[in-house]
PDB file of C-alpha atoms and ligand atoms in Angstrom:
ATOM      1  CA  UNK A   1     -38.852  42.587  26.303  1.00 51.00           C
ATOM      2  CA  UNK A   2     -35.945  40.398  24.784  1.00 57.00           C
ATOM      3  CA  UNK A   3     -37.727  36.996  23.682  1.00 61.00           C
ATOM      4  CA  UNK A   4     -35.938  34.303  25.773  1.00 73.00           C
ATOM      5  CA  UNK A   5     -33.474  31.384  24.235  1.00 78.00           C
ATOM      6  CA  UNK A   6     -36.424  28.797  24.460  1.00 80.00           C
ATOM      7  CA  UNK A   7     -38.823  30.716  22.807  1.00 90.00           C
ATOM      8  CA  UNK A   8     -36.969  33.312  20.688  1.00 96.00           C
ATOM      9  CA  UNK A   9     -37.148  32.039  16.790  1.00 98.00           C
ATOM     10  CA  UNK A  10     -33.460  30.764  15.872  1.00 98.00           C
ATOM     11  CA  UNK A  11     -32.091  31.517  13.046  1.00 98.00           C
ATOM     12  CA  UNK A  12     -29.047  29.816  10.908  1.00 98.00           C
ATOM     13  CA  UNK A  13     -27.420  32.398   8.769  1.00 99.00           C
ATOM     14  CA  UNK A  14     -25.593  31.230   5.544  1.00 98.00           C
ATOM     15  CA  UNK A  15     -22.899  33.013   4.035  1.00 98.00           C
ATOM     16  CA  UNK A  16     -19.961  32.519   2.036  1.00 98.00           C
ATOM     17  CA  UNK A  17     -17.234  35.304   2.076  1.00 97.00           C
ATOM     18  CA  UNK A  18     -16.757  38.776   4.290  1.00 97.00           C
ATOM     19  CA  UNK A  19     -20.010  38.624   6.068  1.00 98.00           C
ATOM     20  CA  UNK A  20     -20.756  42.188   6.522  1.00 98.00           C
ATOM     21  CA  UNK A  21     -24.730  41.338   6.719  1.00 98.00           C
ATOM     22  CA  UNK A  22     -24.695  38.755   9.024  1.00 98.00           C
ATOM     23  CA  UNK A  23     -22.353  41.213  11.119  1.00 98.00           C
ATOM     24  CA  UNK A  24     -25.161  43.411  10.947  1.00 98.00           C
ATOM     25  CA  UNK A  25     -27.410  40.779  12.250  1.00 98.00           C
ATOM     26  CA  UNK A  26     -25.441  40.118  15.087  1.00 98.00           C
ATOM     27  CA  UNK A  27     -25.606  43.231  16.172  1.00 98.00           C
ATOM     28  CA  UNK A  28     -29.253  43.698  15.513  1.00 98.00           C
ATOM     29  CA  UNK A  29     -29.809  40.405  18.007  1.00 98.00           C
ATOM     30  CA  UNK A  30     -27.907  42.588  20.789  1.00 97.00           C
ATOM     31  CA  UNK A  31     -30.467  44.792  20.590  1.00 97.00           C
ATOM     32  CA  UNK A  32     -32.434  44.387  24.140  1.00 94.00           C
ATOM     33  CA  UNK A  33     -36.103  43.478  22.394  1.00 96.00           C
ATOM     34  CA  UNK A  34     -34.728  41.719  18.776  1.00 98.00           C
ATOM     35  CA  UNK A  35     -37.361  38.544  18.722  1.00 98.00           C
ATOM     36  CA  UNK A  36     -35.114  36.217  17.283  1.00 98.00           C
ATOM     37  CA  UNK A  37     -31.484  34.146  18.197  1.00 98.00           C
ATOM     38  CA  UNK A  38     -29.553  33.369  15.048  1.00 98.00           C
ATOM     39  CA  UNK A  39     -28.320  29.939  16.580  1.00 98.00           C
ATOM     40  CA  UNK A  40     -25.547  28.749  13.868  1.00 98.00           C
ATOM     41  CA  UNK A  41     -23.760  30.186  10.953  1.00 98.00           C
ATOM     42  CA  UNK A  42     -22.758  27.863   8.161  1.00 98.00           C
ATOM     43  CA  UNK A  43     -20.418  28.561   5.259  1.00 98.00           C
ATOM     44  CA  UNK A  44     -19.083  26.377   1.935  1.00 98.00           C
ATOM     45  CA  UNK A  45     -16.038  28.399   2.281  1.00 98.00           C
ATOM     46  CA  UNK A  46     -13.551  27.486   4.783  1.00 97.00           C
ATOM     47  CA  UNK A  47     -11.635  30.773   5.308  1.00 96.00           C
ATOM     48  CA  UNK A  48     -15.165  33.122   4.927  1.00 98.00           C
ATOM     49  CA  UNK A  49     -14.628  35.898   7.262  1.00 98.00           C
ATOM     50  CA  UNK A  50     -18.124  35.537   8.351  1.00 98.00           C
ATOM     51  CA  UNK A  51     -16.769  32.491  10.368  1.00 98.00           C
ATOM     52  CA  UNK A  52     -14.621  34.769  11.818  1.00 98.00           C
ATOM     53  CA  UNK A  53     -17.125  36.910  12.782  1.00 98.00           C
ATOM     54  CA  UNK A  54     -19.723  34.292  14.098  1.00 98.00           C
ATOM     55  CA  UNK A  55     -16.907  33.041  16.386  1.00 98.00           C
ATOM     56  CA  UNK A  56     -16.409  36.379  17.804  1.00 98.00           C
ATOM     57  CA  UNK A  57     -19.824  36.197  18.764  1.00 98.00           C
ATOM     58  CA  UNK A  58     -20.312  33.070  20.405  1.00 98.00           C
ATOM     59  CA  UNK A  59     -22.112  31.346  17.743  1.00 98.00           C
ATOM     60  CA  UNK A  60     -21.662  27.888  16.548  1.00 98.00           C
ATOM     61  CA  UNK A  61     -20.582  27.415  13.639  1.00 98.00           C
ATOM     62  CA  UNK A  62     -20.128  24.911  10.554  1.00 98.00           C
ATOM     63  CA  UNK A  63     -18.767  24.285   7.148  1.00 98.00           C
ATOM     64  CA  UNK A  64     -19.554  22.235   4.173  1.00 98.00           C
ATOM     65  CA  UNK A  65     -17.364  22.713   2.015  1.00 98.00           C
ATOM     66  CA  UNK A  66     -19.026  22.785  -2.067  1.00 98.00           C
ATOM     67  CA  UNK A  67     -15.366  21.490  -3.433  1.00 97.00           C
ATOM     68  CA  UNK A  68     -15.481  17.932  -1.577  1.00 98.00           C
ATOM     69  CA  UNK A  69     -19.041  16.797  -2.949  1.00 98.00           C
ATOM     70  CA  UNK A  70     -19.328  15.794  -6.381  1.00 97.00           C
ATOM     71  CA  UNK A  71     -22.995  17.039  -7.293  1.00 97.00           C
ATOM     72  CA  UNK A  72     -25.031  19.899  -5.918  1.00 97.00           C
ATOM     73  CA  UNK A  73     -27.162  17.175  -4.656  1.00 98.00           C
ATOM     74  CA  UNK A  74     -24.640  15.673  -2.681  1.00 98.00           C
ATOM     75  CA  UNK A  75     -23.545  18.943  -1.194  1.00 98.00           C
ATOM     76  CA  UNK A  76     -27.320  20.148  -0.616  1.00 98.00           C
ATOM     77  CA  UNK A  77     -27.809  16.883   1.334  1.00 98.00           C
ATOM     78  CA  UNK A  78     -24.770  17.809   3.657  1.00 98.00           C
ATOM     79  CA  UNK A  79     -25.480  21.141   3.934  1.00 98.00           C
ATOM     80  CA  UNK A  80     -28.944  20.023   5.145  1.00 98.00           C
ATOM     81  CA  UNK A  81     -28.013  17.522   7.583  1.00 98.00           C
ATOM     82  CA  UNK A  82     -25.865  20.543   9.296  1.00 98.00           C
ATOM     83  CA  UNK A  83     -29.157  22.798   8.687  1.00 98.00           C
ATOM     84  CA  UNK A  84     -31.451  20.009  10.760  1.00 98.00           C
ATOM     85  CA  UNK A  85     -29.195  19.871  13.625  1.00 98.00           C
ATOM     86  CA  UNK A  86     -30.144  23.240  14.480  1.00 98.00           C
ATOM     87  CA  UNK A  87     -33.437  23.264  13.948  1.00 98.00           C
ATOM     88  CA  UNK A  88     -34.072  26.752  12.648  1.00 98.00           C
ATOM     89  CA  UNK A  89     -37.360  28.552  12.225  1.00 98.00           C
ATOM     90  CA  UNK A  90     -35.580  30.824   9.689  1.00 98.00           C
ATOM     91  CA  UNK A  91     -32.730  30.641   7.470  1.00 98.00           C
ATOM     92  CA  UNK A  92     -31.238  33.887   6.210  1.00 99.00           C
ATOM     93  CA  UNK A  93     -28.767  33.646   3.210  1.00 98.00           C
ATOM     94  CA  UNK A  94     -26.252  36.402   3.271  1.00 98.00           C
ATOM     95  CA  UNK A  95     -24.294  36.420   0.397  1.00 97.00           C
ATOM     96  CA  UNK A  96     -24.340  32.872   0.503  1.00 98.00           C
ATOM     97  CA  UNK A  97     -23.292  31.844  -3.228  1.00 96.00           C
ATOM     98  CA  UNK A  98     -24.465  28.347  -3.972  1.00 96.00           C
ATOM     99  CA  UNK A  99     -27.237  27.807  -6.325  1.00 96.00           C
ATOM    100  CA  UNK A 100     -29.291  25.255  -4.728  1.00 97.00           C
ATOM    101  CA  UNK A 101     -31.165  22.683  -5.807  1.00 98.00           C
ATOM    102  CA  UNK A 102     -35.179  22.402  -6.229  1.00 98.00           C
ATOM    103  CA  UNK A 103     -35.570  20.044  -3.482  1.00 98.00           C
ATOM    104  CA  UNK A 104     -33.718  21.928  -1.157  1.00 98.00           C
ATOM    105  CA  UNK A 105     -35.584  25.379  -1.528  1.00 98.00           C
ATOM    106  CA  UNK A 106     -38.673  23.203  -1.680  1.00 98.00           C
ATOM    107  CA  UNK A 107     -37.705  22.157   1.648  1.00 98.00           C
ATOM    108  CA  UNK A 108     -37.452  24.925   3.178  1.00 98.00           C
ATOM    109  CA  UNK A 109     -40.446  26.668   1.653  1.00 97.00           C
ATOM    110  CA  UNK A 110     -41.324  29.997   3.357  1.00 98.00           C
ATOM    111  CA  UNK A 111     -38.496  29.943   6.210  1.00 98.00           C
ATOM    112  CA  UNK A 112     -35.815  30.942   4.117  1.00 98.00           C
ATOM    113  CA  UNK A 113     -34.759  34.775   3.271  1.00 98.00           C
ATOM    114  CA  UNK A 114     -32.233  35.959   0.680  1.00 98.00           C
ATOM    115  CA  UNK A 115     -30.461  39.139  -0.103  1.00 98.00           C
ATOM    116  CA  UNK A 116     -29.828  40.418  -3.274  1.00 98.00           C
ATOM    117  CA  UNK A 117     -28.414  43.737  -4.766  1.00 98.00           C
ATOM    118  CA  UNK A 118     -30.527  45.183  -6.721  1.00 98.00           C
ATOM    119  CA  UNK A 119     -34.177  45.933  -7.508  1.00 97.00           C
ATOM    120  CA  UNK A 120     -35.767  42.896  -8.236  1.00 98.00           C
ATOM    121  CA  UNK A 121     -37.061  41.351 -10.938  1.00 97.00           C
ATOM    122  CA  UNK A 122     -34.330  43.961 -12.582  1.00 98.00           C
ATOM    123  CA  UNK A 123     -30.602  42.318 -12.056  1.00 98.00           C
ATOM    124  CA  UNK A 124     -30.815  38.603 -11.138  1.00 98.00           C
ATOM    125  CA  UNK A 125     -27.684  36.850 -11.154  1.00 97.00           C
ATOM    126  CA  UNK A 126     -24.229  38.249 -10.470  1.00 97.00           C
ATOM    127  CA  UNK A 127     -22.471  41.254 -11.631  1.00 98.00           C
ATOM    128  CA  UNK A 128     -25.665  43.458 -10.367  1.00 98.00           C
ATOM    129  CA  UNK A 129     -23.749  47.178 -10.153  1.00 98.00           C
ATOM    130  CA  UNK A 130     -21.977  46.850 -13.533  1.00 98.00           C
ATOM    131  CA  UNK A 131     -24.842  45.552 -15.322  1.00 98.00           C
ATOM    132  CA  UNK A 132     -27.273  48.804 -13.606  1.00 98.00           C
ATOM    133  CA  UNK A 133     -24.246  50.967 -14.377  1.00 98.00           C
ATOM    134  CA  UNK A 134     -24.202  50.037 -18.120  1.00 98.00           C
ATOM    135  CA  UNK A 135     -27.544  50.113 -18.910  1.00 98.00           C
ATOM    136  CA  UNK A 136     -27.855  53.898 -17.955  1.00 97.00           C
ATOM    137  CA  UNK A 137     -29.811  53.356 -14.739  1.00 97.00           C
ATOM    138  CA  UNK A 138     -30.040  56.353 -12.735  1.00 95.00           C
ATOM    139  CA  UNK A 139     -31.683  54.447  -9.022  1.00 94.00           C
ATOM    140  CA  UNK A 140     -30.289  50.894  -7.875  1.00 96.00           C
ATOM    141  CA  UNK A 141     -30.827  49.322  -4.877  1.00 96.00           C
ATOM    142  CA  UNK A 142     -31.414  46.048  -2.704  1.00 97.00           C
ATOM    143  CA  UNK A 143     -34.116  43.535  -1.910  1.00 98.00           C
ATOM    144  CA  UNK A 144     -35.021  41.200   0.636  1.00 98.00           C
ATOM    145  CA  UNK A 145     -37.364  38.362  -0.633  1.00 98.00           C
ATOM    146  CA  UNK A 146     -38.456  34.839   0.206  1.00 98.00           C
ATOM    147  CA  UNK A 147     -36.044  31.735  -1.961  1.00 98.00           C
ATOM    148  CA  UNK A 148     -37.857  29.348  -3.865  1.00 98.00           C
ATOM    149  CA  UNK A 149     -37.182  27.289  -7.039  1.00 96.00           C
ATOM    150  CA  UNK A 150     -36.874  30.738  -8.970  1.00 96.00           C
ATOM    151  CA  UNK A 151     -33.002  31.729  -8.875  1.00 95.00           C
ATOM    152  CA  UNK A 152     -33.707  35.260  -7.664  1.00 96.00           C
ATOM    153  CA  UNK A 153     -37.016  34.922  -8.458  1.00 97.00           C
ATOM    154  CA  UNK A 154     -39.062  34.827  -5.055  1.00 98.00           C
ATOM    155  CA  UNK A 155     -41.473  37.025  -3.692  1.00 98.00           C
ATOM    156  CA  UNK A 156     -39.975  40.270  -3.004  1.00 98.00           C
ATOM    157  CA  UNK A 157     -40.294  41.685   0.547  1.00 98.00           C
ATOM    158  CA  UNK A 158     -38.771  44.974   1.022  1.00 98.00           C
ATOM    159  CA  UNK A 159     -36.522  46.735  -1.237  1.00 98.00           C
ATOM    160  CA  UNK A 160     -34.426  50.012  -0.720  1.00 97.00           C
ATOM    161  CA  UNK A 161     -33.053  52.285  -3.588  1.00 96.00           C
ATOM    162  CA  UNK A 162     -30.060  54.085  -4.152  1.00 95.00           C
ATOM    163  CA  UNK A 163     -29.065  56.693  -6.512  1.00 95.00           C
ATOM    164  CA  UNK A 164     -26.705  56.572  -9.709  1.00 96.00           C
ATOM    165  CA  UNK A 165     -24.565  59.137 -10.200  1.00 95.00           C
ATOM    166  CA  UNK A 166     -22.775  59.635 -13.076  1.00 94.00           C
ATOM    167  CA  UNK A 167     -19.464  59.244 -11.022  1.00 96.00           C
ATOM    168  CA  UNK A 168     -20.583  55.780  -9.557  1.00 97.00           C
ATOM    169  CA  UNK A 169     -18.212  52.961 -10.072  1.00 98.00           C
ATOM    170  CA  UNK A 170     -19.246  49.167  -9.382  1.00 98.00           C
ATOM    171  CA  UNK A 171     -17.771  49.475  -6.165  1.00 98.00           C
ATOM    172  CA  UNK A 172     -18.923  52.929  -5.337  1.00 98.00           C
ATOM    173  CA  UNK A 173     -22.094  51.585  -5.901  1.00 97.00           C
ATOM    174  CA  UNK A 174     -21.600  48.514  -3.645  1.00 98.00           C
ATOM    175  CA  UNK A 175     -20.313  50.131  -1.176  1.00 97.00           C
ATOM    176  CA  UNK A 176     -24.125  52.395  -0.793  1.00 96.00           C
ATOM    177  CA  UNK A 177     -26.035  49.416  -1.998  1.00 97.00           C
ATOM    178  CA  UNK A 178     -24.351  47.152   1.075  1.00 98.00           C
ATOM    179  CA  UNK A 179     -25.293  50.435   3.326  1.00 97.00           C
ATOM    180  CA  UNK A 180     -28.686  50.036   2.546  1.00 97.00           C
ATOM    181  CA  UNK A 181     -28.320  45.915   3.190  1.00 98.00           C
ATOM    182  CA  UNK A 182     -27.495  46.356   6.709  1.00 98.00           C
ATOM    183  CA  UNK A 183     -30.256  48.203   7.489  1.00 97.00           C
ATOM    184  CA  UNK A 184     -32.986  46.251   5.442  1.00 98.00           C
ATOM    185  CA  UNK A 185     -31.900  43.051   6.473  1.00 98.00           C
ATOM    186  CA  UNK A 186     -32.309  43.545   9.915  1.00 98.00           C
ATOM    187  CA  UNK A 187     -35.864  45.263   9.889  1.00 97.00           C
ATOM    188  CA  UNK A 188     -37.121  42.083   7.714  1.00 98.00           C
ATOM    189  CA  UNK A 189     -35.628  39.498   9.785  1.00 98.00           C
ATOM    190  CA  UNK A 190     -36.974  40.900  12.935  1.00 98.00           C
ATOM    191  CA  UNK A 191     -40.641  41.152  10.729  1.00 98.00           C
ATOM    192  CA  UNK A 192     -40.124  37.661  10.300  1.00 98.00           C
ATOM    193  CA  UNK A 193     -38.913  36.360  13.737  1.00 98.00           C
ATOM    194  CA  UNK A 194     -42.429  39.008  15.464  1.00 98.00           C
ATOM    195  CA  UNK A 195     -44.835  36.552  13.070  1.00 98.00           C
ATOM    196  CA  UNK A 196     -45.273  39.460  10.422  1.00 97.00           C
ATOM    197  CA  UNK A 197     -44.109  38.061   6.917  1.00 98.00           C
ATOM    198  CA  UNK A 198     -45.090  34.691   5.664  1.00 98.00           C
ATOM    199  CA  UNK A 199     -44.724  33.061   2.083  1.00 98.00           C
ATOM    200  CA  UNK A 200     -48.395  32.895   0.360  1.00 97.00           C
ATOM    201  CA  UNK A 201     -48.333  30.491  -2.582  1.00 95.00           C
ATOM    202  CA  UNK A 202     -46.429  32.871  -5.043  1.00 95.00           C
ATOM    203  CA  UNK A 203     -46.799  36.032  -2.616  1.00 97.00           C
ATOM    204  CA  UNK A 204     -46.334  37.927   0.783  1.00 98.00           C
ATOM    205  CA  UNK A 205     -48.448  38.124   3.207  1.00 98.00           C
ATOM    206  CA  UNK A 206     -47.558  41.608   5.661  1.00 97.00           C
ATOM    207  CA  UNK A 207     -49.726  41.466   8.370  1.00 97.00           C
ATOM    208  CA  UNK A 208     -52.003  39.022   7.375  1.00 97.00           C
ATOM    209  CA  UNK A 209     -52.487  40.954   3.666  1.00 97.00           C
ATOM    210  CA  UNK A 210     -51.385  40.121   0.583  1.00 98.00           C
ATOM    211  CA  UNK A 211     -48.671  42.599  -0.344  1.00 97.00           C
ATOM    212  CA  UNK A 212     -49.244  44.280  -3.563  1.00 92.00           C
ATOM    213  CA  UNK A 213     -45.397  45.729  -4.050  1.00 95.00           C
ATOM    214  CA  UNK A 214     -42.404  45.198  -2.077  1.00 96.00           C
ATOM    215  CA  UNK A 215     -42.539  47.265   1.327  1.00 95.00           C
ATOM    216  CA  UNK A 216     -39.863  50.272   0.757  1.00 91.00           C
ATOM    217  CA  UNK A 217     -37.334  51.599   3.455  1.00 81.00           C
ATOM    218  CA  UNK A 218     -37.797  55.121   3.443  1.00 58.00           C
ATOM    219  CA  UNK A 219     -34.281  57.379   3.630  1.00 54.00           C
ATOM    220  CA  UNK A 220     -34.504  58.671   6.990  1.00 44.00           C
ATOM    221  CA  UNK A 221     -34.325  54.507   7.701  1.00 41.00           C
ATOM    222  CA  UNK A 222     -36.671  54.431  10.621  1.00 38.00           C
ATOM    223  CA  UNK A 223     -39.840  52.789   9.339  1.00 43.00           C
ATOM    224  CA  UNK A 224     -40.968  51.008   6.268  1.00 49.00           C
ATOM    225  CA  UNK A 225     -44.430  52.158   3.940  1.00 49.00           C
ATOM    226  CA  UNK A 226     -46.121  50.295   1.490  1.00 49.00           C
TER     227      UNK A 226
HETATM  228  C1  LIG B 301     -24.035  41.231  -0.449  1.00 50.83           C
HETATM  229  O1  LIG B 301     -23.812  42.474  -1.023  1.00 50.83           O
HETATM  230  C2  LIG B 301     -25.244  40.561  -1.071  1.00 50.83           C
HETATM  231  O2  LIG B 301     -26.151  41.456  -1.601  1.00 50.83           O
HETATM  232  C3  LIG B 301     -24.618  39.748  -2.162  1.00 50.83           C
HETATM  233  O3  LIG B 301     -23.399  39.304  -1.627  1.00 50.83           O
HETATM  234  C4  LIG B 301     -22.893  40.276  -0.737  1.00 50.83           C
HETATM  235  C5  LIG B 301     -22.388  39.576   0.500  1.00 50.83           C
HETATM  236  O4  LIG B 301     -21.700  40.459   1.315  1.00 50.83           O
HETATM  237  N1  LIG B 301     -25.482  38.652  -2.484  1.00 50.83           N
HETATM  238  C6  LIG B 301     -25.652  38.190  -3.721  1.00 50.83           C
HETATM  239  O5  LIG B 301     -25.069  38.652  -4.677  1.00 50.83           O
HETATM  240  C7  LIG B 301     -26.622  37.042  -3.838  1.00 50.83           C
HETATM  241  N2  LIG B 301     -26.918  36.767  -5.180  1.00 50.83           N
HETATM  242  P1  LIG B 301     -21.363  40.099   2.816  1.00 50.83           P
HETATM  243  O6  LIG B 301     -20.688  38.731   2.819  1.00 50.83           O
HETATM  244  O7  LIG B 301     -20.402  41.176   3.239  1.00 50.83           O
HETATM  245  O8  LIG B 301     -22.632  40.110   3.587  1.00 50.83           O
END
């Protein structure tokens, strides 16, 4: 049964352009028994689609914008304020592109999720695809993992690969490493939202164990194995 909107965990989604992800969290909270109510959207871009697509949806929204503060600081302590007046249990970056600060992550230790594309620890940063393409890689992919002070550098969750082929562009491979995204992203936040995933000190914890390796979508996409 659908958690209610008292008890359901809320969750404020961050992003900062199209906002394909948190489109496919919106439509994963549709879904008659998701456990959790993503409550607010915030972006630091003022024409990111993913407002767009959080208004179509009924959900508040807000925007701090990064250009009108003069210090990440500053912008973090905005950005916070916003984040309090929601009161989330979870906070789901998707493709939210601020680099924020130590406080900040400290803050929020162990309620807040990022996604990033590709197989982590391979790949931090930007430029993900070009960098897998042009070192000869021949599987990419996407993980889910918990933020803290490490850029990048959290405790990796779930992951799900893709293939290289020797026709695969940047973009190609975007476009099937996104595909992946929108599947993963769901399954973890709904882990997260049922009580299933917590931040250990520099680990997961899956069911009350200590994960060992990142959980990995299998490609039929149903179910997840360690
Ligand atoms: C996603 O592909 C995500 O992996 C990436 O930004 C994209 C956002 O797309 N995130 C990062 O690079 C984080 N370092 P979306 O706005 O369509 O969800």
């Amino acid at each position: 049964m659908k958690a209610d909107s008292v008890t359901a965990p809320r969750i404020l989604v961050l992003a900062s352009g199209s906002g394909t992800n948190l489109q496919a969290l919106i439509d994963a909270s549709r879904e008659r028994d998701f456990p959790g109510q993503i409550v607010a959207v915030g972006c630091n871009r003022p024409g990111a689609f993913a407002l767009e697509r959080a208004a179509q949806a009924n959900i508040d929204t807000f925007v701090v914008d990064h250009t009108h503060y003069g210090s990440r600081e500053e912008f973090d302590g905005a950005l916070m304020a916003q984040i309090r007046r929601h009161n989330p249990d979870l906070i789901v970056l998707a493709g939210f592109m601020r680099i924020l600060t130590t406080d900040f992550v400290r803050a929020l230790r162990g309620t807040m999720l990022n996604v990033h594309p590709s197989l982590l620890p391979k790949y931090t940063g930007l430029k993900t695809h070009q960098r897998a393409l042009d070192a000869g890689e021949t599987t990419h992919g996407v993980s889910i993992h918990f933020v803290t002070e490490e850029l990048d550098g959290g405790p990796v969750i779930a992951q799900a690969e893709v293939s290289i082929s020797s026709d695969d562009t940047p973009e190609s491979l975007a476009e099937k490493v996104q595909e992946k995204e929108h599947v993963l992203y769901p399954i973890v936040v709904r882990w997260f939202c049922e009580g299933r995933i917590q931040l250990g000190t520099d680990y997961v914890v899956f069911d009350g164990q200590p994960l060992n390796r990142p959980l990995v979508l299998p490609d039929e996409n149903t179910a997840a194995t360690t």
